[in-house]
PDB file of C-alpha atoms in Angstrom:
ATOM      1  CA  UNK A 196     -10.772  -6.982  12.478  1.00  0.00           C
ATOM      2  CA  UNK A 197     -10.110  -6.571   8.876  1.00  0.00           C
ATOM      3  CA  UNK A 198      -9.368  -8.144   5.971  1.00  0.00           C
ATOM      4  CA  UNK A 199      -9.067  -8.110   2.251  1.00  0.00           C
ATOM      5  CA  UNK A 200      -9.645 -10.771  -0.552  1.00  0.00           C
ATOM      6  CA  UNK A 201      -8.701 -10.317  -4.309  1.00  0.00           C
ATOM      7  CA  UNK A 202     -10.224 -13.179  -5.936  1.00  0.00           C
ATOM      8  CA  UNK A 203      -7.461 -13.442  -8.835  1.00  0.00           C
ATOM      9  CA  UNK A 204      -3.801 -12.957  -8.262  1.00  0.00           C
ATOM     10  CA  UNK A 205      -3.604 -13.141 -12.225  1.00  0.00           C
ATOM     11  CA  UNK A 206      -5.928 -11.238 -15.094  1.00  0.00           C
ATOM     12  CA  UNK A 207      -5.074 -11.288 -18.960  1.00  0.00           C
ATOM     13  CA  UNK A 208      -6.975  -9.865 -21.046  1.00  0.00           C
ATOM     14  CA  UNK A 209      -7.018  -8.389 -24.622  1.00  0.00           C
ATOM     15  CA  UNK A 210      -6.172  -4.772 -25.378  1.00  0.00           C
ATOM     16  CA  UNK A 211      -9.877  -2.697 -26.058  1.00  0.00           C
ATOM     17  CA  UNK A 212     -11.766  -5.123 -24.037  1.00  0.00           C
ATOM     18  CA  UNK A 213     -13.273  -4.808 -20.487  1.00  0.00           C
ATOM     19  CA  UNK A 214     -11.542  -4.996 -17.438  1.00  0.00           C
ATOM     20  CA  UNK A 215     -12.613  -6.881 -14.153  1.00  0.00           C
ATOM     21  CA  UNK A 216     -10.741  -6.991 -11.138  1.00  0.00           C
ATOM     22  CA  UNK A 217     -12.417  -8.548  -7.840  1.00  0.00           C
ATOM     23  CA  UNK A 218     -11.943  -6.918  -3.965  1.00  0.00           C
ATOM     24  CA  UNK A 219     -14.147  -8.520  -1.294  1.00  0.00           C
ATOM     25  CA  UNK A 220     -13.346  -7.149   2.362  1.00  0.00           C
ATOM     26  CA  UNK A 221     -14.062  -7.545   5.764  1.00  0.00           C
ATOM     27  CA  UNK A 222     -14.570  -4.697   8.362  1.00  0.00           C
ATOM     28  CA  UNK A 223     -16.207  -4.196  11.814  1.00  0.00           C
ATOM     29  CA  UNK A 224     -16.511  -0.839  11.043  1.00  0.00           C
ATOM     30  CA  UNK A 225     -17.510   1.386   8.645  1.00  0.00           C
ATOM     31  CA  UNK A 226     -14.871   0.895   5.754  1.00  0.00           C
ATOM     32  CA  UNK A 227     -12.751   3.158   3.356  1.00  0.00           C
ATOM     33  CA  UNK A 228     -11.714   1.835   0.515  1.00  0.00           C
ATOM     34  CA  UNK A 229      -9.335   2.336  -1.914  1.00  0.00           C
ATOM     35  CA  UNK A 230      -7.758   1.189  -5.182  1.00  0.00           C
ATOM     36  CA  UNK A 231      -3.601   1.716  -5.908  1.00  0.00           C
ATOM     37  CA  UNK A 232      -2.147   0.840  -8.597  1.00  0.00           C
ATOM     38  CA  UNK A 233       2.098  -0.340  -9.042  1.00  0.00           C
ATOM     39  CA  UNK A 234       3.785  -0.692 -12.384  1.00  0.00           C
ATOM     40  CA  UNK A 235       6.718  -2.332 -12.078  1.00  0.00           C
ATOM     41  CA  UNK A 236       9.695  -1.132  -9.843  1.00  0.00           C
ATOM     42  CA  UNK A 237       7.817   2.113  -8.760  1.00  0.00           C
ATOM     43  CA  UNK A 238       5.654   2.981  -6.094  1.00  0.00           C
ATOM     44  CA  UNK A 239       1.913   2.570  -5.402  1.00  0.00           C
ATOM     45  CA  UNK A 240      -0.562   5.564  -6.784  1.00  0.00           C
ATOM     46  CA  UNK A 241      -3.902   5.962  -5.485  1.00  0.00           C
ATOM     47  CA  UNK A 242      -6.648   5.147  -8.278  1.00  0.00           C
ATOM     48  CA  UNK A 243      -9.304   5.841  -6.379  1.00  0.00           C
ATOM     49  CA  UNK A 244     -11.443   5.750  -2.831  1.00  0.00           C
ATOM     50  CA  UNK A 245     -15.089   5.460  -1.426  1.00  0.00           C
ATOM     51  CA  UNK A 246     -15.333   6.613   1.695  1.00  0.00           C
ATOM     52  CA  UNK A 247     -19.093   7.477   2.126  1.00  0.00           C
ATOM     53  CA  UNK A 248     -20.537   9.334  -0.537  1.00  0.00           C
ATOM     54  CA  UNK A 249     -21.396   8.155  -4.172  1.00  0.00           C
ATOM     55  CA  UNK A 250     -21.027   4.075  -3.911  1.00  0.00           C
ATOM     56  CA  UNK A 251     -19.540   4.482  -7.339  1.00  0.00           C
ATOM     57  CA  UNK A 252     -16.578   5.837  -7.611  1.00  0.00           C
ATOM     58  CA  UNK A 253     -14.420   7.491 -10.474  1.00  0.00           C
ATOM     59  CA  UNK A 254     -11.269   7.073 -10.591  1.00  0.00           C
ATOM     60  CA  UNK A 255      -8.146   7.889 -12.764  1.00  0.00           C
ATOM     61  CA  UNK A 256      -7.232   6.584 -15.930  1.00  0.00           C
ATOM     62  CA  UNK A 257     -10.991   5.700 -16.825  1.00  0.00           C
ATOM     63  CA  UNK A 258     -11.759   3.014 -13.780  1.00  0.00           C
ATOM     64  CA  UNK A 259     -14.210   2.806 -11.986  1.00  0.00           C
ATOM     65  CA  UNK A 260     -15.252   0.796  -8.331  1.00  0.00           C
ATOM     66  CA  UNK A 261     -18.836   0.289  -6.668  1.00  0.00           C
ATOM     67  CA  UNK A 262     -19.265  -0.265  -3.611  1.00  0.00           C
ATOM     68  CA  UNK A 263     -21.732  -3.272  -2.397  1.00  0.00           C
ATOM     69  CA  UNK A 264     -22.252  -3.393   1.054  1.00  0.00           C
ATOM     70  CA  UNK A 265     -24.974  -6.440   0.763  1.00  0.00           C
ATOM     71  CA  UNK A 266     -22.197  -8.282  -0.857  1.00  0.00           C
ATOM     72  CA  UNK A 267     -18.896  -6.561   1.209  1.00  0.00           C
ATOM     73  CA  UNK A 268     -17.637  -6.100  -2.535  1.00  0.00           C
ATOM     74  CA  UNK A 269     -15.348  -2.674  -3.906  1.00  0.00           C
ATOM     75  CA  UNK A 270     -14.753  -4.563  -7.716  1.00  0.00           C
ATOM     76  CA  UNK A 271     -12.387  -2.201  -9.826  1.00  0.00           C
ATOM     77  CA  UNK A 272     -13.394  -1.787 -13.756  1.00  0.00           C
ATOM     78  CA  UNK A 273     -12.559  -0.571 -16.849  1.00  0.00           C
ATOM     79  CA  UNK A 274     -14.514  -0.626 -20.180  1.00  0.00           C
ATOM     80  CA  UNK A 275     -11.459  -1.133 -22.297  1.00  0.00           C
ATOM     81  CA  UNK A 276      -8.266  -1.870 -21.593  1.00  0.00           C
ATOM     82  CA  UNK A 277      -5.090   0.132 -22.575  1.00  0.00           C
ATOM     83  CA  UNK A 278      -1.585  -1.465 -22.966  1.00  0.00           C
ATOM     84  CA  UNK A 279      -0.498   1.094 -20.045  1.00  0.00           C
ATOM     85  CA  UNK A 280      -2.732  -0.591 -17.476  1.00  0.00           C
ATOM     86  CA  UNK A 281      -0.444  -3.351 -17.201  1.00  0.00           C
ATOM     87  CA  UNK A 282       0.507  -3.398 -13.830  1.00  0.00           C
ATOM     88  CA  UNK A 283      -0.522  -4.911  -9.649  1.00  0.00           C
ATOM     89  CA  UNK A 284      -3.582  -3.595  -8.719  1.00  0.00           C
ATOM     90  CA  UNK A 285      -4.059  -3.298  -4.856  1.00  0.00           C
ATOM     91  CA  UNK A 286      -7.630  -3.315  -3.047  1.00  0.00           C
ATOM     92  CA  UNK A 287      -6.982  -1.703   0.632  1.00  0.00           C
ATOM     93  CA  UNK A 288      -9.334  -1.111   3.619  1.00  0.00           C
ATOM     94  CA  UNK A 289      -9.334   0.911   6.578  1.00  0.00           C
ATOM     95  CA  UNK A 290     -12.117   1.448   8.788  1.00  0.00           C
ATOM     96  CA  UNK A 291     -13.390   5.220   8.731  1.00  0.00           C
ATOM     97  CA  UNK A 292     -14.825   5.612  12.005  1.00  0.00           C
ATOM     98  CA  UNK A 293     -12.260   3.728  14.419  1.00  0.00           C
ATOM     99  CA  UNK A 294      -8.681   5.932  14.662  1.00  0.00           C
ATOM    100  CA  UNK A 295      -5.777   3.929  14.962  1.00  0.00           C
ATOM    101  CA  UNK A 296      -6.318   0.554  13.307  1.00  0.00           C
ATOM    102  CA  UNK A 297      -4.501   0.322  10.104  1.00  0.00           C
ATOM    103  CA  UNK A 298      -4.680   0.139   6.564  1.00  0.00           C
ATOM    104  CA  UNK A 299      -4.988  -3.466   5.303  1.00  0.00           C
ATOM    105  CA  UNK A 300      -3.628  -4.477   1.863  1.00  0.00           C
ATOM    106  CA  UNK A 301      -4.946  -7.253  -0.714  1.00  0.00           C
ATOM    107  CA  UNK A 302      -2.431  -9.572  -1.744  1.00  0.00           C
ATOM    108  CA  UNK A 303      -2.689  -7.858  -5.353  1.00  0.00           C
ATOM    109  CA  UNK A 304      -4.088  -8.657  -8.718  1.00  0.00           C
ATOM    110  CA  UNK A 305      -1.301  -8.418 -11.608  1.00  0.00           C
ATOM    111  CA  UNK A 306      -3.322  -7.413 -14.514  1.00  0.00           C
ATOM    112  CA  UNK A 307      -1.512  -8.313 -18.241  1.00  0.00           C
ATOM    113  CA  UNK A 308      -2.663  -7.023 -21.322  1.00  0.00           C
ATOM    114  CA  UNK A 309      -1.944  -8.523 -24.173  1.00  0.00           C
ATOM    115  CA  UNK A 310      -2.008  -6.782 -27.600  1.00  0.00           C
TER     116      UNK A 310
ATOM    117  CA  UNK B 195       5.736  19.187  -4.150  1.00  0.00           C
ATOM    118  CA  UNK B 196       7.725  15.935  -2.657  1.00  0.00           C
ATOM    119  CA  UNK B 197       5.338  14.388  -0.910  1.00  0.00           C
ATOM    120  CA  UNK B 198       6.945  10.907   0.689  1.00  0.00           C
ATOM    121  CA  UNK B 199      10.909  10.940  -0.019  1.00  0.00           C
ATOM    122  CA  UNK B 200      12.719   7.615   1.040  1.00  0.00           C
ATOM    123  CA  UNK B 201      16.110   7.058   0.656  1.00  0.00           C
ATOM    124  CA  UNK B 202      18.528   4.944  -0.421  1.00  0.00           C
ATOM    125  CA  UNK B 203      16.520   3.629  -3.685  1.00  0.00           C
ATOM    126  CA  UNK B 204      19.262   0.460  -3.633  1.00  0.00           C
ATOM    127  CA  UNK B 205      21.054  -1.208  -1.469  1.00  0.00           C
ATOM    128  CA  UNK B 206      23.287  -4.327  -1.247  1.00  0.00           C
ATOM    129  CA  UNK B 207      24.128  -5.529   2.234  1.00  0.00           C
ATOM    130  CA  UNK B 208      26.521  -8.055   3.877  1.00  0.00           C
ATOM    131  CA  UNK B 209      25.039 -10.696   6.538  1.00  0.00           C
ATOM    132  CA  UNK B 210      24.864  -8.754   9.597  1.00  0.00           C
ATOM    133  CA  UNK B 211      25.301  -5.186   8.615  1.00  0.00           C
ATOM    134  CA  UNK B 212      23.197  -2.711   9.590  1.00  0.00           C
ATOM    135  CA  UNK B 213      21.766   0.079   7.980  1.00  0.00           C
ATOM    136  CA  UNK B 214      18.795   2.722   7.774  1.00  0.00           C
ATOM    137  CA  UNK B 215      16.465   3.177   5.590  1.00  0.00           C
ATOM    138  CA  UNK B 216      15.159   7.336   5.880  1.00  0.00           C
ATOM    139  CA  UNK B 217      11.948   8.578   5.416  1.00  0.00           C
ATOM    140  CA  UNK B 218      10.643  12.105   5.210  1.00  0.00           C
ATOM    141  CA  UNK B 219       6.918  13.428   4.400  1.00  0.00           C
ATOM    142  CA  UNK B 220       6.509  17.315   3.968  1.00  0.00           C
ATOM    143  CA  UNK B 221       2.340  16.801   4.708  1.00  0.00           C
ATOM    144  CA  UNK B 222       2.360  17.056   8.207  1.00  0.00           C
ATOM    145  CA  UNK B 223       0.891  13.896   8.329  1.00  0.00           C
ATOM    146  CA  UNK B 224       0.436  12.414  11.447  1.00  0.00           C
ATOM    147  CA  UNK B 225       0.368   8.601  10.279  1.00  0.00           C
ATOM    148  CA  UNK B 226       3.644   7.588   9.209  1.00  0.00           C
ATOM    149  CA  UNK B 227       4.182   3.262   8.599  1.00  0.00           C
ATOM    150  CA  UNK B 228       6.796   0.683   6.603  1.00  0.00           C
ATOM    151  CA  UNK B 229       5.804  -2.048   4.794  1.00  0.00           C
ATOM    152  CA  UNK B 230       7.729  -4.753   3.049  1.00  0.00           C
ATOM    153  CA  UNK B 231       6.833  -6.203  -0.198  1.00  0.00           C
ATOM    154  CA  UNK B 232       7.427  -9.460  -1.092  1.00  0.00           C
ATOM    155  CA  UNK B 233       6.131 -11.838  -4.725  1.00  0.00           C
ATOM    156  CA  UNK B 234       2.685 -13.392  -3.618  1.00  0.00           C
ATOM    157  CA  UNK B 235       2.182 -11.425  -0.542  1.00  0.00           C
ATOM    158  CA  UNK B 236       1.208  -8.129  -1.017  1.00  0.00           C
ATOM    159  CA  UNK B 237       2.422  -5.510   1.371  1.00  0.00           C
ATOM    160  CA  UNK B 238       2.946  -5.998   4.917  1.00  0.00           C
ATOM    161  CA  UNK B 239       3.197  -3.681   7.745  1.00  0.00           C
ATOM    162  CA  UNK B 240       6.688  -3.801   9.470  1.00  0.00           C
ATOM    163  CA  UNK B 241       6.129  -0.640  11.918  1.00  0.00           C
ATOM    164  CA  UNK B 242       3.980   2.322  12.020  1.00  0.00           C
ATOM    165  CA  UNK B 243       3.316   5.775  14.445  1.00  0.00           C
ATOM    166  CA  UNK B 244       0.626   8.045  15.274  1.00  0.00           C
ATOM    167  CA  UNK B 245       2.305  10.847  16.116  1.00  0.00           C
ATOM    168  CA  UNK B 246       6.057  12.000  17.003  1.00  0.00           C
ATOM    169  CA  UNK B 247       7.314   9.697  19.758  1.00  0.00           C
ATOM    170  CA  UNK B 248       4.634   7.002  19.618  1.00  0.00           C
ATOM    171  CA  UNK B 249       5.581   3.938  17.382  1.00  0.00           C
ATOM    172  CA  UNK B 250       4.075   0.655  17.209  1.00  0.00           C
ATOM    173  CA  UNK B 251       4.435  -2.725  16.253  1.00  0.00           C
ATOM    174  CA  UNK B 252       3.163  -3.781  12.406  1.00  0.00           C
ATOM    175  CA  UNK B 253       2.841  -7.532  11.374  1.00  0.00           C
ATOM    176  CA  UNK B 254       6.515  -8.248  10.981  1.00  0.00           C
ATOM    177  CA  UNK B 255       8.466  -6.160  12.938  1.00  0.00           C
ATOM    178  CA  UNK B 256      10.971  -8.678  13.924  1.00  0.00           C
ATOM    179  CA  UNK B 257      14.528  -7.214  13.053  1.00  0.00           C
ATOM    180  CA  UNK B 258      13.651  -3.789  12.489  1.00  0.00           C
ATOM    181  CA  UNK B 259      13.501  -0.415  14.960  1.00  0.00           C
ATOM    182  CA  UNK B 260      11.994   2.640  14.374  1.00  0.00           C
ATOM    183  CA  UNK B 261      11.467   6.567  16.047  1.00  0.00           C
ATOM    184  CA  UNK B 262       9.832   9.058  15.436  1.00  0.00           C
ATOM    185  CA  UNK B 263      11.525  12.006  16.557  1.00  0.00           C
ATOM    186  CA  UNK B 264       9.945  14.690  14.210  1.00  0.00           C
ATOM    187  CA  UNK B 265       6.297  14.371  12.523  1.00  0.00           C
ATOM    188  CA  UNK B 266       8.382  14.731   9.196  1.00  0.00           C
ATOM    189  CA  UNK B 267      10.848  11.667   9.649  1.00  0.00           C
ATOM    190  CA  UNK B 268      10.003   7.848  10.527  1.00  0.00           C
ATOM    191  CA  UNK B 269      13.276   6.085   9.466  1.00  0.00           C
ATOM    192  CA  UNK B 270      13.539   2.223   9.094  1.00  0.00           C
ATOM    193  CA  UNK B 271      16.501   0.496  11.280  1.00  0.00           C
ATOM    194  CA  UNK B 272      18.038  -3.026  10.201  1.00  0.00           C
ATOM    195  CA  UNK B 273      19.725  -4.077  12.862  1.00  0.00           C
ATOM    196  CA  UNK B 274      21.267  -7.401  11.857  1.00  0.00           C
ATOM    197  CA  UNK B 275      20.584  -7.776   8.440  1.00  0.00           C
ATOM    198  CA  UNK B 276      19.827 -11.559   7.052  1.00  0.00           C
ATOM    199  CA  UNK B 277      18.835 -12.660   3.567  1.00  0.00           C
ATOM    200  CA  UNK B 278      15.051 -13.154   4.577  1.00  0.00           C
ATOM    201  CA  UNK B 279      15.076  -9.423   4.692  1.00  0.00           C
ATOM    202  CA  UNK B 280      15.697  -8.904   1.204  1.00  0.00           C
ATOM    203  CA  UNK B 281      12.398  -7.236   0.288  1.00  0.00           C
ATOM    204  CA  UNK B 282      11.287  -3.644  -1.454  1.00  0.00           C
ATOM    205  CA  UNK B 283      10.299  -1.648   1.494  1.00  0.00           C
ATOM    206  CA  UNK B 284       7.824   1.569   1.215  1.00  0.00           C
ATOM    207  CA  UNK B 285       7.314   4.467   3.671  1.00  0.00           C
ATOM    208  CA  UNK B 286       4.032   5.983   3.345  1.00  0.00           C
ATOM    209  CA  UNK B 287       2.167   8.379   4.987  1.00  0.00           C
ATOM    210  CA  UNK B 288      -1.779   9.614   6.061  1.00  0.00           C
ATOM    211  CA  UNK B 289      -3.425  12.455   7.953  1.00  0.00           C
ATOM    212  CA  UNK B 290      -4.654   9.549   9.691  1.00  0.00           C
ATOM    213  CA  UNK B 291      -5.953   6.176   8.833  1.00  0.00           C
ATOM    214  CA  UNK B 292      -9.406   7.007   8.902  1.00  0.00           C
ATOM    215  CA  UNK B 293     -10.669   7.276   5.532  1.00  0.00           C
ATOM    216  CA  UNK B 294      -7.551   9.271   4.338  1.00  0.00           C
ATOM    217  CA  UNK B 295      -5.302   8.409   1.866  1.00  0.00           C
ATOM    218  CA  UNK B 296      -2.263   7.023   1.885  1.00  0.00           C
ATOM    219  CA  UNK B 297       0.567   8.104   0.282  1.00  0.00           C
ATOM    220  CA  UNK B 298       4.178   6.309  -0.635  1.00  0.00           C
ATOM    221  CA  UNK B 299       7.462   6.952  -1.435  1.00  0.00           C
ATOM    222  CA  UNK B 300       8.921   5.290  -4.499  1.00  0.00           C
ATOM    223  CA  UNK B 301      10.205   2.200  -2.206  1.00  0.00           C
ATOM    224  CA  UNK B 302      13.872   0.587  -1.424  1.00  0.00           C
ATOM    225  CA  UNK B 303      15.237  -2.347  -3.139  1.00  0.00           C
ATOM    226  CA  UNK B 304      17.093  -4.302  -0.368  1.00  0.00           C
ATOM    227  CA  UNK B 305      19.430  -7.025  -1.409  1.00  0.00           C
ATOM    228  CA  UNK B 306      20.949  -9.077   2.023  1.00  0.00           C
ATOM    229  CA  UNK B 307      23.609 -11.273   0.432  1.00  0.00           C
TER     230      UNK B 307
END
């Protein structure tokens, strides 16, 4: 089974200043993960994935994830905020080595930044 | 260069219409799904296939059909509609759902009134 936990459902923060948004999962396999972002009344984009390689990831738009397995944690940053980044932030697993189960989605972080 | 292509972007329906929601993905992916979106609870998965002719049951796939006829189409049946099913709904698409991405359309604002 599998399951996702964002730890906020709400971050504000200032424009220019870090951004931290928490993903802890649960897998019995070998997990992809990924990172979409939604801005408001469009669809989701893919920010970014790990699905084996590098355990940090680069993404678009200047975030970044790692990927702990000791602490089953795929944490999304930034290093400073832009106005544009205001938007739900998604955290999704699906295993990588098991066909057929499916993606599962975090309940979403909405991330505000305020100028 | 369309990618996931869902259609109608609105819709207002009466208590007990029916209507479908289309779908089409020019990937030949093989992973087609629906999800529903409602405030506080992320994204839920109403119905999904593996293939043309197999479809499967999501989390909440109580008042909704689906078939997959073609690997390019996967549309989204409301049989009945009711107010609970007033939701944004997404079609997306995968190679598979091992370690691929997924990819969505631009969603479907349902309003049941």
């Amino acid at each position: 089974a599998q399951s996702v936990t964002q730890l906020d459902s709400h971050v504000s923060v200032s424009e220019g200043t870090p951004v931290l948004l928490r993903c802890n999962y649960s897998s019995s396999y070998s997990p992809s993960l990924f990172w979409y972002v939604q801005h408001p009344n469009k669809g989701l984009q893919l920010l970014l994935k790990y699905t084996s390689a590098a355990t940090l990831v680069k993404g678009i738009n200047g975030f970044e994830a790692e990927f702990k397995k000791s602490e089953t944690s795929f944490h999304l940053t930034k290093p400073s905020a832009h106005m544009s980044d205001a938007a739900e932030y998604f955290c999704v697993v699906s295993p990588r080595d098991n066909y057929g189960q499916n993606f599962v989605f975090g309940p979403g972080t909405r991330l505000s930044v305020l100028p | 260069n369309a990618g996931v292509t869902q259609t109608p972007k609105f819709q207002v329906l009466k208590t007990g219409q029916s209507m479908t929601l289309q779908c089409a993905q020019d990937m030949n992916h093989e992973y087609m799904s629906w999800y529903r979106q409602d405030p506080g609870m992320g994204l839920r998965l109403i119905h999904y296939s593996v293939g043309a002719g197999i479809t499967d049951q999501g989390e909440v796939p109580n008042g909704y059909n689906v078939s997959r006829s073609t690997t390019e189409d996967f549309p989204l049946r409301l049989l009945s509609a009711a107010p609970s099913q007033t939701s944004v709904y997404f079609c997306a698409s995968s190679e598979s759902t091992v370690g691929n991405t997924i990819y969505f359309g631009e969603g479907s604002w349902l309003t049941v009134v």
